[in-house]
Amino acid sequence: MAELEKKPVKIVETVLRDAHQSLIATRLSTEQMLPIVDKMDKVGYHAVECWGGATFDASLRFLKEDPWERLRKFRDGFKNTKLQMLFRGQNILGYRPYADDVVEYFVQKSAANGIDIIRIFDCLNDMRNLKTAVKAANKEKAHAQVALSYTLGDAYTLEYWTNIAKEIEEMGADSICIKDMAGLLLPYQATELVGALKDAVKIPIDLHTHYTSGVASMTYMKAVEAGVDIIDTAISPFALGTSQPATEVMVETFKGTPYDTGFDQQLLAEIADYFRPIRDEALDSGLLNPKNLGVNIKTLLYQVPGGMLSNLTSQLKEQHAEDKFYDVLEEVPRVRKDLGEPPLVTPSSQIVGTQAVFNVLMGERYKMVTKETKDILSGKYGATVKPFNEDVQKKCIGDTQPITCRPADLLDNELDKLEGEMAQYKKQDEDVLSYALFPQVATEFFKYRQAQETKVDETAADTKNGAYPV
Ligand code: CO
């Protein structure tokens, strides 16, 4: 037998971003992550995904940390490994479309603070919403990876995926990611999809999936055999369930094959040893729900991402309507169809989910409509793959004329206005971006930071005055 050409599969480790976002609501703090950075830097990962997504919001809101400071600390620690972030296209790391000047400045500052690879996606797969971010990444010499938000439905044929992959390549992206946030991609479908994409484009292809439905490691195996270049995995204590397949398992699987990563299992074991007590503590405190670690086959039935399932549960709990869970789950695909059958990923997942909850709890569909539902139906998030349900559109936005252009074309530059609003709190250039994304949360954080600094100053003054023995 002729020896097969060696083609080691590249690994993106997600424990510092997606894994803890998916399992413990993004609550790993910088202090919890930094001590292991040195070891992680020796593995040989293609990249560590460590920033963006919900980490930015969670740092400011719950951990009272400056996300930019976290990024700089990662950059200091990872001397040999590329840092990757997740970026929601024109929505940046927020939940609404921003003007181009904010998108460009955010990309510039992300790269300046240490990001190498920017994974950019749009919740509707509207390519027009990716262009500004991709161009900005090109300009900053960052690697622009564009993600297809993977989903199922009549419109989502192989032809659809290969066509947008070609568009992505032409747009100037450096690689493509198949972003399967719900774990819907089945092993044999991965063979077909990866094969078709490899035929259609020349740039490398990364597969990102979640273990939610239980098929993910088989899907990776088939994808790698079909020629996928990169897979996203999480070190075992933060793997499986709503997170990614385990790094060590995939490394072992490909050992001795042409796809061998060459990673040192002993080193991976030491990294796992570090994270295991953190995972156990999260289980003890209730932060990690053991349900998130099992196979959730409903995700295949309802095509709902794991994170969205837990959001729906908590929304219903707040309304004391937990018994309506299955009604809401069945309403989700109906709302999704009404809204043009978009993929369910931030922010479309929140918009569809919240509207489904309203529709069920109010006892009449679209009796109460969120601003975001109206905005989607007005074209403000971009174009959907299928047309909207016209009756629903009429009921929600009346005679308002929907827009059909790229939504950001209608947005005036925002940076100057934002700078004006937050000038009194500014300590670094990046603060305006934190404020742009989360005005209230960032302002509270700035005030907290100010109070902390005052405290430190007072302590220093006391020490000078001899209040503390030296
Ligand atoms: Co993910």
Coordinates of C-alpha atoms and ligand atoms in Angstrom, one line a residue, residues 17-18 22 179 181 208 210 244, ligand 1:
R17 CA -13.9 31.0 24.9
D18 CA -16.6 28.8 23.4
S22 CA -21.3 26.9 26.3
K179 CA -20.0 27.1 12.1
M181 CA -23.5 26.1 16.5
H208 CA -16.7 24.1 14.3
H210 CA -20.9 21.3 19.3
Q244 CA -16.9 20.8 21.6
Ligands
CO1 CO -19.6 27.5 19.0

